[in-house]
Each structure stands twice: as C-alpha cells, then as structure tokens.
Coordinates of C-alpha atoms and ligand atoms in Angstrom, one line a residue:
X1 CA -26.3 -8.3 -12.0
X2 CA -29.1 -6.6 -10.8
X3 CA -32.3 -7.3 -9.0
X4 CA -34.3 -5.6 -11.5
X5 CA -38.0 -7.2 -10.2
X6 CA -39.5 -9.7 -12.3
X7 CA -43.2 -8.0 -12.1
X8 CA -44.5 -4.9 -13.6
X9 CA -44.2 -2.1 -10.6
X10 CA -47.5 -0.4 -10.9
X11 CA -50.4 0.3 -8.2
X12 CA -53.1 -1.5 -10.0
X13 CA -56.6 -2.3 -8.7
X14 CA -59.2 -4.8 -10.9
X15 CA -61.0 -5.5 -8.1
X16 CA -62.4 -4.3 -4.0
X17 CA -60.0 -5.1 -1.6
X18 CA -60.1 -7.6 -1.0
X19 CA -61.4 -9.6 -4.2
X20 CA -63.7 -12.4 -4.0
X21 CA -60.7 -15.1 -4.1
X22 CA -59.3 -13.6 -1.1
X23 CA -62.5 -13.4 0.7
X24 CA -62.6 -17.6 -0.2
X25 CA -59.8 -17.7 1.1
X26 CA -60.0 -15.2 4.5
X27 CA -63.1 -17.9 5.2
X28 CA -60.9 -20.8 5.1
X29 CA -58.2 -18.7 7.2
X30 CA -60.7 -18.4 10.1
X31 CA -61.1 -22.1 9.8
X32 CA -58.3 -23.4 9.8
X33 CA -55.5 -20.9 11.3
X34 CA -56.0 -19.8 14.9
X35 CA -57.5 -16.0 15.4
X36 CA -55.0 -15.3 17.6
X37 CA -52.5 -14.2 14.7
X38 CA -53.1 -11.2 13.2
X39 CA -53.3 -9.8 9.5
X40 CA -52.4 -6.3 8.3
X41 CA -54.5 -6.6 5.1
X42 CA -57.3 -9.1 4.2
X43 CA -55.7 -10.2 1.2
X44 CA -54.1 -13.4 -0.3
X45 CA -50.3 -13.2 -1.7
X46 CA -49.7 -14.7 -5.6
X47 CA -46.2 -12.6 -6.3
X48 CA -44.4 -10.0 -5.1
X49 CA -41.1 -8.1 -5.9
X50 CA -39.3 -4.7 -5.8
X51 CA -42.1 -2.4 -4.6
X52 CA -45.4 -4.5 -4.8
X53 CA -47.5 -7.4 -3.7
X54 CA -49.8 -9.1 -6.2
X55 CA -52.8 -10.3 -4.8
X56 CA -54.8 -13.7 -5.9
X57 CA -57.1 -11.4 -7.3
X58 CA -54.9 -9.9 -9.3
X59 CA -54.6 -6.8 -7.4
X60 CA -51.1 -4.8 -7.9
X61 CA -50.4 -3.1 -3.9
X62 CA -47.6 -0.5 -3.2
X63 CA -46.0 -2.6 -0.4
X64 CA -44.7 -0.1 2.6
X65 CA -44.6 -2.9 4.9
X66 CA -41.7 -5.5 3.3
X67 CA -42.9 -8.0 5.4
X68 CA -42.0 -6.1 8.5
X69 CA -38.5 -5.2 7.4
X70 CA -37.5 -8.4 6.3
X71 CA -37.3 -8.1 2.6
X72 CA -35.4 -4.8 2.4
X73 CA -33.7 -6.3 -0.3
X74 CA -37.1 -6.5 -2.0
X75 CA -38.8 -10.1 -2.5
X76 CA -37.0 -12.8 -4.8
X77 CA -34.2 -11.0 -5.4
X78 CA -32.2 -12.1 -7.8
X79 CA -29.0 -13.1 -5.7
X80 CA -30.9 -14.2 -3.0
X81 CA -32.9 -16.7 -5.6
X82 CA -29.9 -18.1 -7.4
X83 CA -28.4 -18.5 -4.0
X84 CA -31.5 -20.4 -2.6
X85 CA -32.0 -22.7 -5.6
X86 CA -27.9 -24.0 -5.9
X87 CA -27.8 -24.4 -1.9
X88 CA -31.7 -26.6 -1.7
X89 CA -29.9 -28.8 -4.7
X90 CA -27.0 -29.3 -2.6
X91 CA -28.3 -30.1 0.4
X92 CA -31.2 -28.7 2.7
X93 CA -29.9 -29.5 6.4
X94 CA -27.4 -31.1 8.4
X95 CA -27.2 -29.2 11.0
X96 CA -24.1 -27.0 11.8
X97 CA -23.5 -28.7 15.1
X98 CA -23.6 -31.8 13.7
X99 CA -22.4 -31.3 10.2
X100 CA -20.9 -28.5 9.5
X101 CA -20.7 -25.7 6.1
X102 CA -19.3 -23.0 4.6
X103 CA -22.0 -21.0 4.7
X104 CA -22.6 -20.6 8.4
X105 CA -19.1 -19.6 8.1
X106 CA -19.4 -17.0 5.5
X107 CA -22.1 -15.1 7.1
X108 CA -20.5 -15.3 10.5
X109 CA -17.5 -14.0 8.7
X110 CA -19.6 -11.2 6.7
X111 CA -21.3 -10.2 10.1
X112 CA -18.4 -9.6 12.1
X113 CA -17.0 -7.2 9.0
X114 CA -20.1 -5.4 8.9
X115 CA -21.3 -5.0 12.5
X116 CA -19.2 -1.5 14.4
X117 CA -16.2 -2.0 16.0
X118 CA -12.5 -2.9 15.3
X119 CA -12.2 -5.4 18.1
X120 CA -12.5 -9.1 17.2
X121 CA -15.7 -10.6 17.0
X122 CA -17.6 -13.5 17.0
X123 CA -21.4 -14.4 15.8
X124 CA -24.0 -17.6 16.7
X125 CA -26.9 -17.9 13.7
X126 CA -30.3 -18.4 15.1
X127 CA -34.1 -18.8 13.4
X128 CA -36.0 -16.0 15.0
X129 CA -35.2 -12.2 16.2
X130 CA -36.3 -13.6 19.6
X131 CA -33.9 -16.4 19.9
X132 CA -31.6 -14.1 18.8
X133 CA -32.4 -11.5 22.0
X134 CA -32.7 -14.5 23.9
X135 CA -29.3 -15.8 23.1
X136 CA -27.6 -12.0 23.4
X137 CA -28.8 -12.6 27.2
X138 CA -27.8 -15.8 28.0
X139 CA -23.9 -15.0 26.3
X140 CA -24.4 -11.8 28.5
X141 CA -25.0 -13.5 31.6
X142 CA -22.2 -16.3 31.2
X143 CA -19.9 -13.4 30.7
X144 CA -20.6 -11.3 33.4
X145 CA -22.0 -14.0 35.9
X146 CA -24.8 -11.1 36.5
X147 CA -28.4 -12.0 36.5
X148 CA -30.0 -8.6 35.7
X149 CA -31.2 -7.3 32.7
X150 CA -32.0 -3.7 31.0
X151 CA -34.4 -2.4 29.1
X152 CA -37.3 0.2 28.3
X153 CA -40.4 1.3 27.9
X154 CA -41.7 1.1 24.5
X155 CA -39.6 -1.7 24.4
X156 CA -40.5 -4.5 21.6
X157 CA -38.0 -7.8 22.2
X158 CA -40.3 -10.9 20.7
X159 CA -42.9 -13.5 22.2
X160 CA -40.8 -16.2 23.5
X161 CA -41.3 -16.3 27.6
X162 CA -38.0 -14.1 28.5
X163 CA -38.7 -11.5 25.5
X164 CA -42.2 -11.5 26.6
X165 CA -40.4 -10.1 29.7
X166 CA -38.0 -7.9 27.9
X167 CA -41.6 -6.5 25.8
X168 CA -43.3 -3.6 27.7
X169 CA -46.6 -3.3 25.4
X170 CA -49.0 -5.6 27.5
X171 CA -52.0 -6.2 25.0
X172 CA -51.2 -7.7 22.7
X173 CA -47.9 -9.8 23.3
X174 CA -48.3 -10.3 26.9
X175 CA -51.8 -10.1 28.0
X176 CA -52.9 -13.5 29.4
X177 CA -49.1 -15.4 28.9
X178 CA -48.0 -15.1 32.1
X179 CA -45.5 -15.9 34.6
X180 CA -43.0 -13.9 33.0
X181 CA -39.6 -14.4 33.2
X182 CA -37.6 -12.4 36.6
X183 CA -34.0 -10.1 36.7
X184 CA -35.9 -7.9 33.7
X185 CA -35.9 -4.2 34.8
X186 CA -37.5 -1.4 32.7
X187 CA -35.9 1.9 32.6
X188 CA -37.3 5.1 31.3
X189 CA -36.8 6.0 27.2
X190 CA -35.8 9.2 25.9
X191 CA -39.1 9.7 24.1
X192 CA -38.7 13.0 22.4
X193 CA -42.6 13.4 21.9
X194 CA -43.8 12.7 24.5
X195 CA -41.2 13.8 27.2
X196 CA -42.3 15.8 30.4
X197 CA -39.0 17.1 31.3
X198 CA -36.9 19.8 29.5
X199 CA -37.2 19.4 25.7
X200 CA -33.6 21.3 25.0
X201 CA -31.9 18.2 27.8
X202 CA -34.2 15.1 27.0
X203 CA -30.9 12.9 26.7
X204 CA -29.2 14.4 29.7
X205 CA -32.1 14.2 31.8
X206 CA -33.3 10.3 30.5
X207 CA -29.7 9.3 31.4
X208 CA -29.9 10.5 35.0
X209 CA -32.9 8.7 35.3
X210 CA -31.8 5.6 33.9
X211 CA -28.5 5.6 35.9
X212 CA -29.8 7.0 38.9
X213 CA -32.6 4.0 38.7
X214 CA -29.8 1.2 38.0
X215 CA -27.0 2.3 40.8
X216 CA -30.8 2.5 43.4
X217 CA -33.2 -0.5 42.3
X218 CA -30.7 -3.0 41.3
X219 CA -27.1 -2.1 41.5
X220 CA -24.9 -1.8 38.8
X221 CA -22.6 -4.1 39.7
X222 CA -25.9 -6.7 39.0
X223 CA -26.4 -6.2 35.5
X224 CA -25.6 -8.3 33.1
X225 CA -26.9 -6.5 30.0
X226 CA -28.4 -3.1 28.9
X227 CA -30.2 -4.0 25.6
X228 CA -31.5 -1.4 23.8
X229 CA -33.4 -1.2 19.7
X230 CA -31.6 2.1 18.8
X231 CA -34.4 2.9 16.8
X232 CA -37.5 1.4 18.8
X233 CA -39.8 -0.6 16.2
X234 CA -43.4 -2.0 17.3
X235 CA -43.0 0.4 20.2
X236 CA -43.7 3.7 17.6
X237 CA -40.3 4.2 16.0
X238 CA -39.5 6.2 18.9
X239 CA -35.6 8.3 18.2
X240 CA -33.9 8.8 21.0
X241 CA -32.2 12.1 21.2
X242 CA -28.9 12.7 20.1
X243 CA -26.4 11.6 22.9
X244 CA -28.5 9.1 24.8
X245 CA -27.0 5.8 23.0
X246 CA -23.4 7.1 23.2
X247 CA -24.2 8.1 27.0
X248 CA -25.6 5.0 28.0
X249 CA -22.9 2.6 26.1
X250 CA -20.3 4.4 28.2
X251 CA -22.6 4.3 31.2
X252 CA -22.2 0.2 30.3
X253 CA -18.1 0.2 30.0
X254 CA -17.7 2.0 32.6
X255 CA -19.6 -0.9 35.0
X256 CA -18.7 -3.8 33.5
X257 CA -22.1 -3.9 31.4
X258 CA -22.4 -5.5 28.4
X259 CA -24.1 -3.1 25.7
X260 CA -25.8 -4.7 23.4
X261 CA -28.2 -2.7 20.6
X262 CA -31.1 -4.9 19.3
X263 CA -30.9 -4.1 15.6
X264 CA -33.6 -6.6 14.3
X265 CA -36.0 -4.1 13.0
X266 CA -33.5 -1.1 12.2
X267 CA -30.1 -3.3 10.7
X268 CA -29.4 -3.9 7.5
X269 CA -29.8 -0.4 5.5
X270 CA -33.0 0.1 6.7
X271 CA -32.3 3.4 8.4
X272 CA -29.8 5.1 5.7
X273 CA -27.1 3.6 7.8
X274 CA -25.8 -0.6 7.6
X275 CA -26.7 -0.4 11.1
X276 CA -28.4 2.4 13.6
X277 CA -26.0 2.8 16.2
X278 CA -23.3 3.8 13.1
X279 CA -25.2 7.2 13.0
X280 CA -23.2 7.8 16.6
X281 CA -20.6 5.6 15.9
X282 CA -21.8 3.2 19.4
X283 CA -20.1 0.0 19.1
X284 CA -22.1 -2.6 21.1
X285 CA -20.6 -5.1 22.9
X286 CA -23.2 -7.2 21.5
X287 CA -25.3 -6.5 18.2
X288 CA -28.9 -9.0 18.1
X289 CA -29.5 -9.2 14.2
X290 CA -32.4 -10.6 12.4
X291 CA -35.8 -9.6 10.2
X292 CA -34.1 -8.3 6.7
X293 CA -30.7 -10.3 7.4
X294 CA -31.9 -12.7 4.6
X295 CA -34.4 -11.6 1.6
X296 CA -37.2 -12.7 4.0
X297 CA -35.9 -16.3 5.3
X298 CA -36.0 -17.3 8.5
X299 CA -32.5 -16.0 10.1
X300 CA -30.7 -14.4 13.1
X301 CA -27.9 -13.5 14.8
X302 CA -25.4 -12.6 17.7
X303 CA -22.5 -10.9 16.7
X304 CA -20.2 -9.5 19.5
X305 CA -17.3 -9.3 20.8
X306 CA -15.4 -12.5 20.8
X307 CA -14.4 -13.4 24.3
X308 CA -18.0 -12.3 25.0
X309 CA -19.4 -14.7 22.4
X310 CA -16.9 -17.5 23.7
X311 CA -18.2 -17.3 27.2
X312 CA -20.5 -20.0 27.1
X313 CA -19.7 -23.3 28.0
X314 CA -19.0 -25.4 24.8
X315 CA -22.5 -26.2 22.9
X316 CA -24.0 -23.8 25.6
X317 CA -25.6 -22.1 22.3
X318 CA -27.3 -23.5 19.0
X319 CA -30.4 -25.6 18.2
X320 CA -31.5 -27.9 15.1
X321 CA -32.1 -25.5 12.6
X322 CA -29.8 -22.4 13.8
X323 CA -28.1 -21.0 10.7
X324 CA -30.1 -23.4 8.2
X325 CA -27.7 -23.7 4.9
X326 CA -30.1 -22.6 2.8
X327 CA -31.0 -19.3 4.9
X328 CA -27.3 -18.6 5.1
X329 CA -27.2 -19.0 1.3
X330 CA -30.5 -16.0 1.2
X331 CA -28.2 -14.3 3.6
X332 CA -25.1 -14.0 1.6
X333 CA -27.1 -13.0 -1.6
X334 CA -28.9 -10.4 0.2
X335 CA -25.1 -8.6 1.7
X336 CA -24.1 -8.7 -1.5
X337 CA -27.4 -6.7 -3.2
X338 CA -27.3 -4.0 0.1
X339 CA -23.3 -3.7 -1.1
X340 CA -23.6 -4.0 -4.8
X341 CA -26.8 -2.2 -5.2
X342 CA -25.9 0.5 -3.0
X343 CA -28.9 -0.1 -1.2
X344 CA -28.1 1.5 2.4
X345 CA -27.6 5.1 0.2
X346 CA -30.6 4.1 -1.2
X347 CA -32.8 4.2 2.0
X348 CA -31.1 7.6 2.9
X349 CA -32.4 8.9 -0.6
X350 CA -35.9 7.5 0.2
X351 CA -35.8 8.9 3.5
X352 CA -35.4 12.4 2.0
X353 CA -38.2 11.8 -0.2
X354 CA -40.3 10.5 3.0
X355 CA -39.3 13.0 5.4
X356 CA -39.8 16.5 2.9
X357 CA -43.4 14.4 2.3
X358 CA -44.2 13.6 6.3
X359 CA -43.3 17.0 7.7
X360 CA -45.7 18.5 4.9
X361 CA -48.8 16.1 6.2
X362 CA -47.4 17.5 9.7
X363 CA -47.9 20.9 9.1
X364 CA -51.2 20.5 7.0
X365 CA -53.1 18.4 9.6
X366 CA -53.9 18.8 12.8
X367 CA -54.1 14.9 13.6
X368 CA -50.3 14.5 13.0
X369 CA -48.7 15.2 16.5
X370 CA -45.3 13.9 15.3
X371 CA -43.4 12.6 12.4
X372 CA -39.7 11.1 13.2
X373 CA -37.6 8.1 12.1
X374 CA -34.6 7.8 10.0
X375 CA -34.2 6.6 6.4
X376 CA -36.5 3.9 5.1
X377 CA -37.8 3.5 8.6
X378 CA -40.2 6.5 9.7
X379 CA -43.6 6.7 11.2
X380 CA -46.4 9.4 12.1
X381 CA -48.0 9.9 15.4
X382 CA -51.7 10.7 15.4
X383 CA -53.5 13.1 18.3
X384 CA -56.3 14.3 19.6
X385 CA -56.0 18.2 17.5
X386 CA -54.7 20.1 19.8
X387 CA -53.8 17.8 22.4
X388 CA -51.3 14.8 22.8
X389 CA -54.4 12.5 23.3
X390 CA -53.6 9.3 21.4
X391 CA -55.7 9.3 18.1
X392 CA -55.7 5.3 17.4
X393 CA -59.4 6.0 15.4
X394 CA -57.4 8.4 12.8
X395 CA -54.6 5.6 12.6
X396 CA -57.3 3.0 11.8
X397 CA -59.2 4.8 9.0
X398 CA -56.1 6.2 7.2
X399 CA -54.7 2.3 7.0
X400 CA -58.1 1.1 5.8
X401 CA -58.2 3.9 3.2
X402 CA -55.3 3.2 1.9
X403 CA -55.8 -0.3 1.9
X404 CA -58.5 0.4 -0.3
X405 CA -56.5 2.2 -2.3
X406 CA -54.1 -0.5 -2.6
X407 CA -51.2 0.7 -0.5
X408 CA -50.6 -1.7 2.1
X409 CA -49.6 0.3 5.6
X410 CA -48.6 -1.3 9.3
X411 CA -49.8 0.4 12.7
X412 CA -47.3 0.8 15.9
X413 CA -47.0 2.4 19.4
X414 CA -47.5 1.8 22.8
X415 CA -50.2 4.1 22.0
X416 CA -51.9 2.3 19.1
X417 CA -51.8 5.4 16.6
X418 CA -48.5 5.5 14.5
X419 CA -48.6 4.3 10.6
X420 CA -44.8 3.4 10.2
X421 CA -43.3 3.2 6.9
X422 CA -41.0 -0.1 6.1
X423 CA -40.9 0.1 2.4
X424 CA -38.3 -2.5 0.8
X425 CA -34.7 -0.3 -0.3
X426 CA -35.9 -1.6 -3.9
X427 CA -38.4 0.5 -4.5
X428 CA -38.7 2.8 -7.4
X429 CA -39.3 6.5 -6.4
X430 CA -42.6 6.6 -8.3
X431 CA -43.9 4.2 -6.4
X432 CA -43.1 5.8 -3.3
X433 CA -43.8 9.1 -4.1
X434 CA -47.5 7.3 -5.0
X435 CA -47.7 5.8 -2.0
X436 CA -46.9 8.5 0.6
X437 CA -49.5 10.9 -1.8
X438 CA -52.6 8.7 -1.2
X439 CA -51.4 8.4 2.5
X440 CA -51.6 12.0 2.7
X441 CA -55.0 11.6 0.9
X442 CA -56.3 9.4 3.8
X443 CA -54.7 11.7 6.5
X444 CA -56.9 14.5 4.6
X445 CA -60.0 12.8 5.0
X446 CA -59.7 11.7 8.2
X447 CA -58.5 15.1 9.6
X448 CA -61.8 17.1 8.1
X449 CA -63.5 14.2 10.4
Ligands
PLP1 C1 -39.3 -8.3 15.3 C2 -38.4 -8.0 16.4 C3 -38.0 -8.9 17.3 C4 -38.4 -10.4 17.3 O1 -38.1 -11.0 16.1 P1 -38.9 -12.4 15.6 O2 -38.1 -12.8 14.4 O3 -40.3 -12.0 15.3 O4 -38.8 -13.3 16.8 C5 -37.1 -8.5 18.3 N1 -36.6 -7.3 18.3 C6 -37.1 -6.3 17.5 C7 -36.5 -4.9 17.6 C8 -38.0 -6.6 16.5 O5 -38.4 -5.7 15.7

C-alpha cells in the first residue's frame, strides 16, 4: 500500500491569493472566531494531501508548513484513513480509564519500541503537545520529590499556565496571561549564531554556564527535570552544537535529574532521524511526544522510563479524552507509513535537497545571516546586511511573496525573522525543489530592497 495522494501535486494558481471565496470567508472569520488566533495564510482549506493544500478557490499551494509538523505523513494518508474510518464505526470513545482498548495499548507498545533506549519503558497518551510537557513534569516531580524545573531560552513548551512558564518568547504566548507558574528556571542555550563566547567551544562553554547556574541559583540536588526540544522549534530552529545534549544528559544522571527531550516539533522523521536526540544517541529519561504522532489528529505522549512513568500515585495521570480510540487508530497508521514508506530516509533526502539550496540563498544574499536545521526541519535567519540586527521586515515580505506565489511559508524566532521549512516527508521532489526556487525568488527581491 502506498499513500500515493489522491490530488494532482501541482502549484497551481486561478485566482489572487486569496480568492474572493476566501475573502467571504476571512469576513466571517473575523466575526465569528476571536482575533486572538492567528493565521499563516488568508486562505480557506477544501483538500489537501502529499505536498499541497487546495484552497476553496481552487488554488493548488506548495504546503512547507504540514500543519506545523503534524502531517509529516502528509494529509489523509491512506493508512491513517482506513484506520480512522474502521475505528469511528466501531466505536468513537469510552474513555481508557474507564473502558479500556487495544489501541491505547498498541501505540503505548509502538512508542516504547521506537523511543531511544534499551531500558524498560512506559508511555501515558494525552490530547495536546502541552499536556504532554505538562504531564513529563508532574511524572518528573513525583519521581524525584524535586520541585524545580529546567529549561532555556528560546524555549517554546505550549500555552497552558505551567508551559506558559516553561515558554521564554513573551509576545506572543505570554504577554498579558500572567501569574505564571513558579520552580521554572531558564538557563542559557547553545545558540550557535548568535553566541558571544568562543565559536570553536560553544558546547563546552554553554555547559559551564548552565551547570555553574544550576549547582548556584537553585541547587542540583532541587531539580526535578531538565527539559530540553533537541532541535528548538518556534524559538528559530536553533541546533545546539555537537556535544551539548550528550553533556547535559550526563550532567542529569549524574544528579539524580530526570532528562527528558521535548520532541513535539522534531519526532517522528521529521529531522532525518525517528527522533533528534538519536543523532547523539541521548536516551532521555523521559521523551514528550506529540504534533506529527498521528496524520494530524489530536495526540500526545509521555514515554519514559518505566519506574519513572509508574511514580505517580494510581490515576495520578489521564483525563476524558487522553488517547481517544480513534486518534490512536491515526496514530498506528501513521508508524506504519514513516516504517513502510521509508519516510525518516526520506526527510534526510529532502534535507540534502534543502540544505545544497539554503546555503546557496546564504551566500547570494546578504539578508541571510544564518541557515541551520536538520532534515525536513530547517530554517533561515534574516539580518540587518552586514550586521546581526534582526531583519523581521525581510522575513515578512519573502512569506507574503511567496504566499502570492502560492507557497505557503511559517515565520519563527525569538527574534521574529526565521522562515522555517516543515514540508510533509511526502512530498515529491519537484515540488520541493519549486518551492525552495520561488523562496529564493522572494529572498532576491527583498535583498535588492
Ligand atoms: C507545538 C509544541 C508544543 C505544544 O504542543 P500543542 O499541541 O500545541 O500543545 C510543545 N513543545 C514543542 C517543542 C512544540 O513545538
């Protein structure tokens, strides 16, 4: 079987972006939904599979955005579909607290084969990549009995009140939602762009500061968790240095600290790897798994290690609609297209293609101060020329032109001015090879000013 997708994969425009339906429908948006969510592109979904998004206009988009990583398996995919449709005939809910399945079972089982490390492990399915983080702290603090948590600049965790906490970017995820929740402490990142220090010892040098800040501000022997996105996501796909995740995973064992690698954005083939942290082979004590775990439904995880993940008192964890049959069902048709497809070789092969074409834009135009990421998950930084003056009026006008273009494009950074590149694993070279050529066309025209 494959997931061949069921719509012609073509860049096609019949009509402005966006098309008089969608502008009908943007008005009744602003009515009806609240302004306070955003909207990467101004235009109304009808279909979309493999490498596009068809618009209600009939427009035909090059999709680089796989709604935010979660359809890496591309939309509707034909496992996850068939899947879907026998699990919603069987039965919807019961609740796996109540009631239980198979299927909660099955993906537990699948996650704790797929996630690093020999050791035994155990999972809990949540709805959201928040609840998810939020869970990996509360297991972390029944374990340790430690109230203190980890984490760093750039740092992107989710909206609930204790990611909130756990997010560093103020505007817009914090700004105005305060109280936020205590025992969060923020550590310096190894930022390769943007670090001060000595560029040859970035990981060296960031792991000094982090431990030196840990054993002074709030004691090692207080921390319940380090947590950590090995490839940091809204914060500006920001790399850290070769050595740093190894260094501070041992820094963890060695206190009595529970590792644990927030893979929302970067799991599930997205970066050339089934996981980041393989590329170092880091085994977290605790892996927070969500966004392309299921062809786009709503589904996340915390796989660990299992006397960690038994540490809670009994129904310490769960909720109502944690590990929702019918998610599970996406979720075991989507492992089986990354495995059967080949999919996580696949994003390594995009990557190649994406790279070769990023470092090119790099060393045509000045307004590129940095290109970086892994696989199917990279990202360009925009400057001042000449200066490492955040550029967020290039970043704006090369998304807009490509939007009129029809290749849809998300933004990043702490910053605001990294494009970031999320295409789904399922999509055809051509199309990528399109896509990355007309953002190199809008980089162009923005760069002559
Ligand atoms: C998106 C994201 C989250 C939050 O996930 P939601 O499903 O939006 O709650 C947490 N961590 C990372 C790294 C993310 O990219």
């Amino acid at each position: 079987m494959t997931s061949g997708p069921h719509i012609p994969q073509e860049r096609r425009l019949v009509t402005a972006i966006p098309g008089p339906k969608s502008q009908e429908m943007l008005v009744r948006r602003s009515e009806a939904a609240s302004t306070s969510l955003g909207m990467a592109i101004p235009v109304f979904v009808a279909k979309a599979g493999g490498g596009v998004i068809i618009d209600i206009d009939g427009n035909s988009i090059i999709d680089m955005a796989a709604g935010i990583a979660t359809v890496n398996v591309g939309n509707s995919a034909d496992r996850v579909v068939k899947n879907v449709m026998e699990q919603v005939q069987a039965f919807t809910h019961t609740c796996f607290t109540v009631a239980p399945y198979s299927g909660y079972v099955e993906v537990c089982e699948a996650l704790n084969r797929l996630t690093p490390g020999s050791f035994k492990k155990k999972s809990v399915l949540v709805n959201s990549g928040a609840e998810a983080v939020e869970n990996a702290v509360k297991i972390a603090r029944a374990f340790t009995k430690r109230p203190a948590v980890v984490v760093f600049e750039h740092a992107y965790h989710g909206r609930t009140n204790l990611t909130m906490a756990m997010t560093a970017k103020n505007i817009p995820y914090k700004e105005g939602f305060g109280p936020f929740a205590p025992e969060i402490y923020r550590m310096p990142m190894a930022y390769p762009f943007r670090w001060v220090g000595d560029q040859e010892n970035i990981a060296q040098e960031a792991l000094e500061m982090v431990t030196h800040k840990i054993e002074k501000e709030i004691g090692a022997h207080n921390v319940a968790a380090i947590v950590i996105e090995p490839i940091q996501g809204e914060g500006g796909f920001v790399v850290p240095p070769i050595g740093f995740l190894p260094g501070l995973a041992a820094y963890a064992k060695a206190h009595g600290i529970l590792f644990c690698a927030d893979e929302v954005q970067t799991g599930f083939g997205r970066t050339g790897d089934f996981f980041a942290v393989n590329q170092e082979n880091v085994e977290p004590d605790i892996m927070i798994i969500a966004k392309g775990i299921a062809g786009g439904l709503p589904l996340a995880a915390v796989t660990g290690r299992a006397d960690v993940m038994d540490s809670a008192v009994p129904s310490g964890v769960g909720g109502t609609f944690g590990g929702n049959p019918v998610a599970c069902a996406a979720a075991l048709g989507t492992i089986a297209t990354i495995e059967e497809e080949g999919l996580v070789a696949k994003a390594k092969a995009m990557g190649e293609i994406i790279s070769k074409a990023l470092e090119s834009m790099k060393s045509k135009y000045a307004i590129v101060g940095d290109v970086r990421g892994r696989g199917a998950m990279q990202a360009l930084e925009f400057v001042i020329p000449g200066t490492m003056e955040p550029n967020t009026q290039a970043m704006v006008d090369i998304v807009k032109y490509c939007q009129q273009k029809g290749v849809l494009l998300l933004t990043a950074g702490t910053y605001s001015n990294v494009i970031r590149l999320l295409p789904p694993l399922v999509m055809p070279d051509h199309l990528l090879i399109e896509a990355l050529e007309i953002l190199d066309e809008g980089i162009a025209a923005s760069n002559a000013g």
